[in-house]
Amino acid sequence: MKPNLLDLFIGLNEAQLTAVTADPSRPIQIVAGPGTGKTRVLTSRVAFLILEKKIPPSKIIVTTFTKKAANEMVERLTAMLSPFEVPVSELFIGTFHSICIRLLRRYHGKCGLRPDFGVADETDTKSVMKHTCPDLGEKERAKARGYISKLKAQGITPDAYRAIPRHSAEIASVYTMYDSYLESHGLLDFDDILLYGLRLARDNGKCLDFVRHVLVDEFQDTNKVQLDLLFALGDRSTKFQHNVTVVGDPDQSIYGFRSADPASFRSMAKRYENLHQVNLNTNYRSTASILNVSEAIMGHQTAKRTSKSLRSICSVKIPVVHSKHRTNNDEARWISDQISMLKAMPHLFEYSDVAILLRSRFLSRVVEQELMKKKIPYHLVQGQAFWDLKVVRSMLDYLRVVSSDLDVLAFSRTINFPARKVGAVSLEKLLSQFQSSVGFNNVGVSDMLIGVIEGTGIKLGSGVVSGLKEYLSLIQQCREDISVAENPLDGVLAAFDRIARTTDLANCVREEKSKRSKRELRDDELPENDLEELRNQIREFEPAEEILEDLKTETEQSFLDSFLESIHFYSAEKEEAQTKVTISTIHAAKGLEWPIVFVPGLTMGVFPNYNAFKADEDEEFTVPKGDENAIDEEVRCFYVAATRSQRLLMLSSFERRAIDSETSLEVSPLLKGLGKMEPKLDTLDLGIRKLLYEAMTKKFQSVSDEERQLLEAIGGAAIVGSGITTALYAPMNAPREVSGLSGRFKRKFEGQEGQRNLNRLPHINMERRGANSEVSISSATGHSNSPLQPLVNSPKFAPPRGVTSGTGKKRLGMGRPRMM
DNA sequence: ATAAACCCTATTTTT
DNA sequence: TAGGGTTTAT
Ligand SMILES: Nc1ncnc2c1ncn2[C@@H]1O[C@H](COP(=O)(O)OP(=O)(O)OP(=O)(O)O)[C@@H](O)[C@H]1O
């Protein structure tokens, strides 16, 4: 029997339903607070468009703002749509950047790009800046680069910038040089990708006529160019004009540093006279105390704001905790103690129900150490940081040179690492030689090196030349490896191994490291492991073949190029086999939820970050829309962190850094006026224990009536009603099975962490169709050592440890594999 | 001209 | 704690 579309909508409240089923040809903007089901509305709407409005999936674009969020989206849609046999992989889902890249690969000719244009990542643009303005110091370059990016994100060209009255001539000229460097090297930086995408949409609208609907998640994160792109996509054909759905929350705008523009909501209203605006007010995620504290946090924002009155569906009165510590080490120890103590309460939660959310990545170190000591399994969401590790970076640079003879940036970074006697001066000579020849004929790096080695090119010292020889021969042999291999993967792996062997990369990096820090390196920070992980990433990579007929390119990208490009646009975060505590930045946690959330480091200078105070000062010249209010962004960041928690929110601060015990730091001003918070949680206190059990299971309140009836029918009345007895009952992260993925997203999907906020009642949902089918809850005698006797204990509800939803595939966390 | 040894510093967040 | 920048040794 085919499932019914109505089944998908059965749990939605009225406002949600209105938004989901609104007329697709009228632009709609859903503005709502955290946990109100925005994302759920968005996914339901996609289902509505496909199943009810019969729009083919391939004509629907869904954008997100991080690679990770794109994965989330695919996961949710797959879970939702695969019962309907909808080919989810045909949906056009991704970040604005990835969508633009896909279009530009196909239509490069229409906007004056060469077919083999490359992408300049942050490391590359840094190199470009160093090359363009070598006399500036590194800090000034970074600042200039920041300005340039801000300008580009608003679509301001160097000339347009010069036309602004209070501009800086210096910035203008650096901007010009920077852009022309990129252009002459066939490179696009991240901002260019959007700009070219916009140009394509505007000048060659025909290419995009296939678009029938565009949906945007986290709309508050759009910058000007992205917004224009959205408008352009929405305007595609007269027949399907303005078919745009966006969801967002201005209070959760935390990407100002990436030029996210809060004015987007207003701009959209201005642009579409008939804009349909919907609000959602029921929060299905958090307790009332968490929502109260969160609302109080937003009170710190200086910019104007519409206050929210979110209604919580969870009535358990469990307090928010704020705990102060002498040093950050003490704080980390406290966190691990709390987790251990809570964990000692039987059946209360799984490790995967816990997240530690940090303002800055580097704060994870101490926390990791303490968790390790207590043998608490954890998982560090490393995201982009993995690709920036020295070994990983170097290996990728080598592979880039192997793949493209024109990649001078990667060449410059690898030629003398490890040292080959090719120092700054020799490199500079080589580069200027390359600059002058590359325009005329198609001389690549290796041709140039051959010239130098054979004496027909520029003259360099003999030590240098032998270094070049070594390098060249490595690169050539790698190319040979790839060309003779039976399949592309084997070729790349052979080249990989050759590079690792010949250069001894891992050892080089390790020596560099240990030279500085006198102590022994812990074995969790061995470069070998990172290199091994990179190799696994390559091995598991499946190039996404273009599904949409219109977007097939004449020449296919090589396996290696696909892989190198995928790093920037697709996330490869993987599922954890065991249940583990999550450590993540707040930014990477956006849109997710956990029953228990720790937010440490609420210390002046750490959170709010010290830099936020500096940002406002130095505006000697006009950069339109700089981050005027960096502090406000810190406020919102804290808001996002707090609202990730479903039940237990544990805030903490430290007074001094262990490393510098002289300076004492104030408690974060963000904590002022948040009302009463408990200094600690006494897990031995019976009252508290009772509250905890209640809190952790009360999510059953959000069960729909139908589900509640089902529960009651099977004897779960006590569970829905009262609380304590039910502790046992909620493996809050029952593993889910999701199948039916294919093609483009298969690989990505398979890498997921457990605790997604995909509807959290999987064990019930799955069985919803037949009240008499598999829901067998056997009564069981509970654990005799607990005062809180389990009422039921079925494998269905409490899967034994170690059972996972896994696909059976080997997996190694994308984070550095760390020993527990 | 290169490599090694040194000091300094300031530490966001992501495409 | 790693990277940038500077100085010194080869
Ligand atoms: N109508 C509903 N009934 C029960 N649960 C719901 C309903 N709508 C949403 N939820 C649940 O509420 C939680 C939050 O939903 P969702 O992630 O869609 O919110 P959101 O508004 O996108 O949050 P955020 O702004 O933090 O990203 C999820 O666990 C979701 O399953």
Short mmCIF file of N, CA and C (backbone and C1' of nucleotides) in Angstrom, two decimals, chain A residues 66-67 97 258 359 361 416 421 425-426 611 614, chain B residues 1-3 5-7 10-15:
data_model
loop_
_atom_site.label_atom_id
_atom_site.label_comp_id
_atom_site.label_asym_id
_atom_site.label_seq_id
_atom_site.Cartn_x
_atom_site.Cartn_y
_atom_site.Cartn_z
N THR A 66 25.40 25.71 5.10
CA THR A 66 26.64 25.00 5.32
C THR A 66 26.53 23.65 4.62
N LYS A 67 27.67 23.07 4.38
CA LYS A 67 27.72 21.77 3.73
C LYS A 67 27.02 20.75 4.59
N HIS A 97 26.80 28.01 -2.95
CA HIS A 97 28.06 27.82 -3.67
C HIS A 97 28.05 26.55 -4.49
N ARG A 258 30.46 36.50 7.34
CA ARG A 258 30.44 36.02 5.97
C ARG A 258 29.48 36.91 5.17
N ARG A 359 32.36 28.27 21.48
CA ARG A 359 32.44 29.49 20.69
C ARG A 359 33.57 29.37 19.66
N ARG A 361 36.86 26.91 18.12
CA ARG A 361 37.33 25.55 17.93
C ARG A 361 38.41 25.16 18.94
N ASN A 416 58.96 23.37 -1.71
CA ASN A 416 60.00 23.32 -0.69
C ASN A 416 59.51 22.73 0.63
N LYS A 421 65.91 22.77 -0.93
CA LYS A 421 66.85 23.84 -1.26
C LYS A 421 66.28 24.88 -2.21
N VAL A 425 63.92 32.95 -2.68
CA VAL A 425 64.46 33.68 -3.83
C VAL A 425 64.31 32.88 -5.12
N SER A 426 64.68 31.61 -5.06
CA SER A 426 64.55 30.76 -6.24
C SER A 426 63.09 30.65 -6.67
N ASN A 611 37.62 39.66 19.93
CA ASN A 611 37.67 40.32 18.63
C ASN A 611 36.43 41.13 18.31
N LYS A 614 36.97 44.66 19.15
CA LYS A 614 37.89 45.40 18.27
C LYS A 614 37.22 45.76 16.96
P DA B 1 70.57 35.62 -3.98
"O5'" DA B 1 70.94 34.22 -3.28
"C5'" DA B 1 71.21 33.07 -4.06
"C4'" DA B 1 70.83 31.88 -3.25
"C3'" DA B 1 69.39 31.89 -2.75
"O3'" DA B 1 68.88 30.58 -2.86
"C1'" DA B 1 70.87 31.76 -0.89
P DT B 2 67.44 30.20 -2.48
"O5'" DT B 2 67.70 29.32 -1.18
"C5'" DT B 2 68.52 28.17 -1.29
"C4'" DT B 2 68.78 27.60 0.08
"C3'" DT B 2 67.51 27.27 0.89
"O3'" DT B 2 67.56 25.90 1.26
"C1'" DT B 2 69.08 28.46 2.21
P DA B 3 66.35 25.18 2.00
"O5'" DA B 3 66.95 25.03 3.47
"C5'" DA B 3 68.28 24.58 3.65
"C4'" DA B 3 68.63 24.61 5.12
"C3'" DA B 3 67.51 24.17 6.05
"O3'" DA B 3 68.08 23.47 7.14
"C1'" DA B 3 68.14 26.36 6.58
P DA B 5 68.26 23.96 14.56
"O5'" DA B 5 68.59 25.17 15.54
"C5'" DA B 5 69.43 26.24 15.11
"C4'" DA B 5 68.96 27.53 15.74
"C3'" DA B 5 68.00 27.34 16.93
"O3'" DA B 5 68.36 28.23 17.98
"C1'" DA B 5 67.03 28.79 15.36
P DC B 6 67.66 28.17 19.38
"O5'" DC B 6 66.77 29.50 19.36
"C5'" DC B 6 67.42 30.78 19.47
"C4'" DC B 6 66.49 31.85 19.00
"C3'" DC B 6 65.22 32.01 19.79
"O3'" DC B 6 65.45 32.77 20.96
"C1'" DC B 6 64.89 32.36 17.44
P DC B 7 64.31 32.85 22.04
"O5'" DC B 7 63.46 34.09 21.51
"C5'" DC B 7 64.10 35.28 21.05
"C4'" DC B 7 63.05 36.15 20.39
"C3'" DC B 7 61.87 36.46 21.31
"O3'" DC B 7 61.51 37.82 21.19
"C1'" DC B 7 61.10 35.44 19.31
P DA B 10 49.04 40.33 19.29
"O5'" DA B 10 48.04 40.06 18.04
"C5'" DA B 10 48.15 38.84 17.27
"C4'" DA B 10 47.04 37.89 17.67
"C3'" DA B 10 46.14 38.44 18.79
"O3'" DA B 10 44.78 38.02 18.67
"C1'" DA B 10 47.08 36.41 19.47
P DT B 11 44.08 38.04 17.34
"O5'" DT B 11 43.21 36.80 17.86
"C5'" DT B 11 43.94 35.84 18.61
"C4'" DT B 11 43.65 34.52 17.94
"C3'" DT B 11 42.31 33.99 18.46
"O3'" DT B 11 41.76 33.14 17.48
"C1'" DT B 11 44.07 32.68 19.32
P DT B 12 41.73 33.50 15.88
"O5'" DT B 12 40.34 33.00 15.70
"C5'" DT B 12 39.23 33.38 15.96
"C4'" DT B 12 38.40 32.24 16.48
"C3'" DT B 12 37.96 31.36 15.36
"O3'" DT B 12 37.43 30.17 15.88
"C1'" DT B 12 36.41 33.08 15.86
P DT B 13 37.26 28.96 15.04
"O5'" DT B 13 35.88 29.31 14.36
"C5'" DT B 13 34.69 28.85 14.96
"C4'" DT B 13 33.51 29.46 14.29
"C3'" DT B 13 33.44 29.18 12.79
"O3'" DT B 13 32.61 28.07 12.59
"C1'" DT B 13 32.85 31.44 13.33
P DT B 14 33.20 26.90 11.64
"O5'" DT B 14 32.61 27.36 10.24
"C5'" DT B 14 31.22 27.46 10.03
"C4'" DT B 14 30.97 27.73 8.57
"C3'" DT B 14 31.59 26.70 7.62
"O3'" DT B 14 30.70 26.48 6.54
"C1'" DT B 14 32.48 28.83 7.15
P DT B 15 31.01 25.27 5.57
"O5'" DT B 15 30.97 26.01 4.15
"C5'" DT B 15 29.73 26.51 3.68
"C4'" DT B 15 29.96 27.36 2.47
"C3'" DT B 15 30.68 26.67 1.31
"O3'" DT B 15 29.93 26.87 0.11
"C1'" DT B 15 31.72 28.74 1.81
#
